Amino acid sequence: MMRNVHLVPEDEDDIYTGYNDYNPQFDEDIDNDEGFQQAVKTSHGRRPPPTASVKPVLGAGPRPLGTAAQRMKTGMVSSMGRPTTGAQEGVARPMTAVRAAGYSSAPRGMQFDPLNQAKGPAPPLEAKAEDSPEEKVKQLEKKVMELVEESCMANSRAEFSLALEKAKEAGRQERQLVRQREQLASGEQINLDLTYSVLFNLANQYAANEMFNEALNTYTVIVKNKMFSNAGRLRVNMGNIYFKQRNYAKSIKFYRMALDQVPTAHKEMRARIMQNIALVFIRMGQYSDAVTTLEHVMNEKPDFKSGFNLILCYFALGDREKMKKTFQRLLNCALNIDDEDKYLPHPDDKHYNMILEVIRNDTLRQMEREKKTYAEKCIMAAAKVIAPAIEGSFAAGYDWCVDHVKHSMVCELAQELEMYKAMCFLRKKNVEEAVETLKSFEKKDSKVASTAATNLSFLYFLENEVGQADKYAEVAMTADRYNPSALVNKGNCVFMQGEYERAREFYQEALRNDSTCTEALYNLGLTYKKVQRLEDSLDCFLKLHAILRNSAQVIYQIADLYDQLEDTAQATEWFMQLIGVVPTDAFVLARLGEIYDNEGDKTQAFQYHYESFRYFPSNIEIIEWLGAYYIDSKFCEKAIHYFERAAVIQPSQVKWQLMVASCHRRSGNYQQALETYKDIHSKFPENPECLRFLVRICNDLGLKEAQDYATKLKKAEKARELREQQDGSHRGDRASSGSRRGSGRGIREHSAGSDRASSADSGRGGSGGSRGGSARAGSASRGGSARSGSGRMRLPDSNEPYEATKKEVDASYVDPLGAAAERPKTAARQRGQQPEDEFGDEELGDDLLPD
C-alpha cells in the first residue's frame, strides 16, 4: 500500500501539492469495509490499526470521500497508524491539524457528532414550580388586584351589593397574602399600596351601600396607620358620611382636620373642602359663618358654585347691597374655556375642517359645554332669586339684573331674563304687563322674536282672541319657520275656525320640524277625531303613548276611540289602565260603568257607578243611575237616599221629590208618601203630577181631601193648557186634545214631559195588575227613554221628569208586601174599582174635563 503513496519532495514549496488528485484505488467497495462502517457508526471512534491486507481507510466518517481520498494520496502514515496529510520528511504533522475535522481524544465507540445533533432538540426552559411559596404569593397578589378592579367596575354599574361582596373578598385574600409573606420570612416587605387600595375600596363600598358605621371604621383604620402617606385627606370622606347622617358638628370637625392635612399650594382642593364647610354652616342655619368661609373662597379661587351659595346666604340675611355686589362678582368669574371661534369652519382650509369635524363633539368639547351650561344656570338662578329683593318691585330688580348681564361675558342671557320677567307677570295675573314685555321683543333678532310672538299667540288664544292669536302666530312663523310651537299655535287658530284640513297640515309640518313635539301630535289626533278619521287618530295617540307612557289624557283618548270603534274589549282594557293612572277620576269610573251597563253586566256597572258616586257625590247623572238601579232591583228604600240627595242638589226640580214620594209609595209606606206629596204641593202648588197622585192616594185611603185636590188638578191643567196655547206650540195642541179625551192614555200622549209619565203611572196605579205593569215599566227603563244617548240607564232629563221611573214606581204601588205572591187578576175590579186605563174618567168625572 505504501508504494502507492506519493511523498512530497523536499524541494517542493507547497506541501499540499496534489491534494486534490484522485486515486482510483479508493473506488473499491467500501460498503464491505468493516473498519469504514465501524467508523461511520461511531461518532468519535478510531479504526483498528491497519495491516498489510487492509485497504486504506479514511480518517473521518462523515467527511466527503473525494477530499479524504485526495488527502490520503499525498499523506503519510502517522504514529497512530493513519496516513498524515502532509509534512516534510521526518516531520509529523501536529495532531491539531485534524481536530477541526472532528477528531478528538475521546475513547473508541463514541459517536462522531460535531454539531451535537444526536442529542435531539434542546430541552425546554425549566419552569418554576407552581407550588413554590414565592409563586403562590405572586398569584394571590394578582387575584387581589383583580377583585379590587371587579369591585370598582360593579360600583360604576350601580351594582353596589356585588361591589361590596368583591371588596370583602379582596380584603380576605389580602389578609391571607400578608400571612403568607410573614411565613416566608424572606425579608420582602408587605405591599403597602395593595393594602391601601383594598381598604380604601372597601370603605367606599360600605359608604355606597349606606353602611356608614362600617365605612367610618374602615376609614379610621387607614387614617391611623402612619405608613399610609397622605391618608389624612380621607377625613373629607368621613366628613361626608357625617354630613349624610346629619351630624353636622362632627362633619365640620373632620373637614377642618382634612384641611389641615392639605398643603397651601393645593388651592383647588382647599377651596372644595371649604365649600363643604360652608354648606354645613348653611344647613345649620349659621349664615354668617357660611358667608365668612365663602368670602375666603371667592377671594382665593372664585367659582360659580361658591358665588351662587354666597348670594343665597346674603339673601337669607336680607343684605341687598351685598347681593348686588356678589352678583357682579359672579358675572366676572372666569369660565376657563377656550375661544369659541376655534370651532368655526374655515372655508379655505380643508385640513382644518377635517380636524374640526373630529373635535366638534369630542369629550373635551362636551366638558366645555357642561361647564358653560352650569355657569349660565347659576347666573340665571341667582338673578331670579335676587330680582324681587334688591329693588322695590320685581320688575325693577329684573331690569337691574338685565343691565348688568348685558355688559358681561354672558350677554345672551339678558333676553332670556326678560322673557322670564314676562312669565313672572303672568304668574301674578298681570297679563297686560306680560303682553307689553313680550311685544318689546318684536324688533329683536329672529329667534327671540319668534319665541316672544309664540308666547303672545298662546296668550291671546287662551283669552279666546283667535284673531290676535292668529296674527302673532304668523309673526312667529315669519321670524322662524322651523319653530314647531309657532306652527302648533297657527294650527290651533285654524282649527278653531273650522278649517280642519289646514290645521292638519300645520300640525304635520310641526312634526316634520320636530318629531318629538307632543303638542302637535296630540292636536293632530284630535283633528283626525274631529273629521271622523278614527283609525288615523288612534294611530297618532298610540304613537304619543309610546312617548308619554303615563299621560292620562292620551290614555283616555285611546280608550274613547276604541269605544267609538265599538271595540269594547280594548276600550275596557284602556279605561282600566287609565284608572290605574288616575284612580279617583269619577268621570272615568262612570264611563267604565257605562260600558259594563251596555254589555249587560249590571254588577260591574253598579260597582263603578258607586265608586264614581263616592269620589263625586254631586253628579246628577250618577245619582239618577243608582236610583234607577235600586228601583229596578226592587230596593226602593235604598233609592230614596239618592233621590233625596238629588233634591238637595237641584231643589227647583220637582221630579226628584216626586221620585222620593213614589219610592215611599212603592215600598208600601202610604202615609209617608202622602206627607211627601203634600209637602211637594206646598212648594209646587201648580204641579199637576203631584195633584194627580194626591187625588189617587186620598181616594185609596178614603180621605175627604180627594175632591179638593181634584178641583186644583183641573185648574192646574187648564192653566197649563192656556200657557201652551199662548206659546203656540204644536205639542201644546196635542196635549189639549189628550186632556179633552179624559183618559189616562190621552194624558200620557199630550206631552213628552212629566204629564205623560204621571198619567201612565196613574193608569196602572190600581190594586190589580201591578206585577204586569211593573215588568213593563222595568223593561222600558232598561231599553227606552231611560237610556242616554250612549245607552246608559238613567232617569229622564229635566224635560221628562220621571216617565220610565214612574212606570216602575206604579208597579209596586199596590203591593206593599213586596215579594208576596201575585194577586189574582180578577181582584182588580172588585169593590167597585175602576179599570186600569179609565182611571181619569172614573175618578175625576165629566165635570173636570175642560169646556
mmCIF file of N, CA and C in Angstrom, residues 613 616-621 623 642-653 656:
data_model
loop_
_atom_site.group_PDB
_atom_site.id
_atom_site.type_symbol
_atom_site.label_atom_id
_atom_site.label_comp_id
_atom_site.label_asym_id
_atom_site.label_seq_id
_atom_site.Cartn_x
_atom_site.Cartn_y
_atom_site.Cartn_z
ATOM 1 N N PHE A 613 -119.701 57.703 42.416
ATOM 2 C CA PHE A 613 -120.506 58.484 43.358
ATOM 3 C C PHE A 613 -119.719 58.806 44.627
ATOM 4 N N PHE A 616 -117.330 61.660 43.647
ATOM 5 C CA PHE A 616 -118.011 62.873 43.216
ATOM 6 C C PHE A 616 -119.501 62.694 43.481
ATOM 7 N N PRO A 617 -119.950 62.930 44.727
ATOM 8 C CA PRO A 617 -121.347 62.641 45.093
ATOM 9 C C PRO A 617 -122.343 63.666 44.572
ATOM 10 N N SER A 618 -121.911 64.649 43.783
ATOM 11 C CA SER A 618 -122.825 65.667 43.267
ATOM 12 C C SER A 618 -123.148 65.473 41.796
ATOM 13 N N ASN A 619 -122.752 64.369 41.216
ATOM 14 C CA ASN A 619 -123.035 64.107 39.806
ATOM 15 C C ASN A 619 -124.465 63.595 39.674
ATOM 16 N N ILE A 620 -125.305 64.432 39.086
ATOM 17 C CA ILE A 620 -126.722 64.103 38.987
ATOM 18 C C ILE A 620 -126.941 62.840 38.155
ATOM 19 N N GLU A 621 -126.187 62.674 37.094
ATOM 20 C CA GLU A 621 -126.372 61.507 36.232
ATOM 21 C C GLU A 621 -126.066 60.216 36.988
ATOM 22 N N ILE A 623 -126.205 59.815 40.284
ATOM 23 C CA ILE A 623 -127.276 59.651 41.284
ATOM 24 C C ILE A 623 -128.523 59.078 40.628
ATOM 25 N N TYR A 642 -130.645 58.366 47.381
ATOM 26 C CA TYR A 642 -130.049 59.039 46.228
ATOM 27 C C TYR A 642 -130.959 60.138 45.693
ATOM 28 N N PHE A 643 -132.294 59.884 45.690
ATOM 29 C CA PHE A 643 -133.199 60.912 45.194
ATOM 30 C C PHE A 643 -133.286 62.090 46.156
ATOM 31 N N GLU A 644 -133.165 61.825 47.443
ATOM 32 C CA GLU A 644 -133.139 62.927 48.406
ATOM 33 C C GLU A 644 -131.895 63.790 48.192
ATOM 34 N N ARG A 645 -130.741 63.162 47.884
ATOM 35 C CA ARG A 645 -129.528 63.928 47.608
ATOM 36 C C ARG A 645 -129.701 64.751 46.328
ATOM 37 N N ALA A 646 -130.346 64.149 45.323
ATOM 38 C CA ALA A 646 -130.594 64.887 44.092
ATOM 39 C C ALA A 646 -131.518 66.079 44.353
ATOM 40 N N ALA A 647 -132.497 65.908 45.221
ATOM 41 C CA ALA A 647 -133.395 67.013 45.555
ATOM 42 C C ALA A 647 -132.661 68.131 46.274
ATOM 43 N N VAL A 648 -131.630 67.781 47.060
ATOM 44 C CA VAL A 648 -130.826 68.809 47.729
ATOM 45 C C VAL A 648 -129.978 69.564 46.710
ATOM 46 N N ILE A 649 -129.440 68.829 45.732
ATOM 47 C CA ILE A 649 -128.580 69.461 44.728
ATOM 48 C C ILE A 649 -129.403 70.334 43.797
ATOM 49 N N GLN A 650 -130.590 69.866 43.395
ATOM 50 C CA GLN A 650 -131.468 70.620 42.493
ATOM 51 C C GLN A 650 -132.825 70.823 43.170
ATOM 52 N N PRO A 651 -132.899 71.754 44.094
ATOM 53 C CA PRO A 651 -134.176 71.923 44.831
ATOM 54 C C PRO A 651 -135.305 72.470 43.967
ATOM 55 N N SER A 652 -134.981 73.065 42.826
ATOM 56 C CA SER A 652 -136.041 73.612 41.971
ATOM 57 C C SER A 652 -136.620 72.575 41.029
ATOM 58 N N GLN A 653 -136.030 71.380 40.986
ATOM 59 C CA GLN A 653 -136.534 70.311 40.131
ATOM 60 C C GLN A 653 -137.492 69.446 40.949
ATOM 61 N N TRP A 656 -137.302 65.127 41.451
ATOM 62 C CA TRP A 656 -136.585 64.340 42.457
ATOM 63 C C TRP A 656 -137.445 64.121 43.702
#
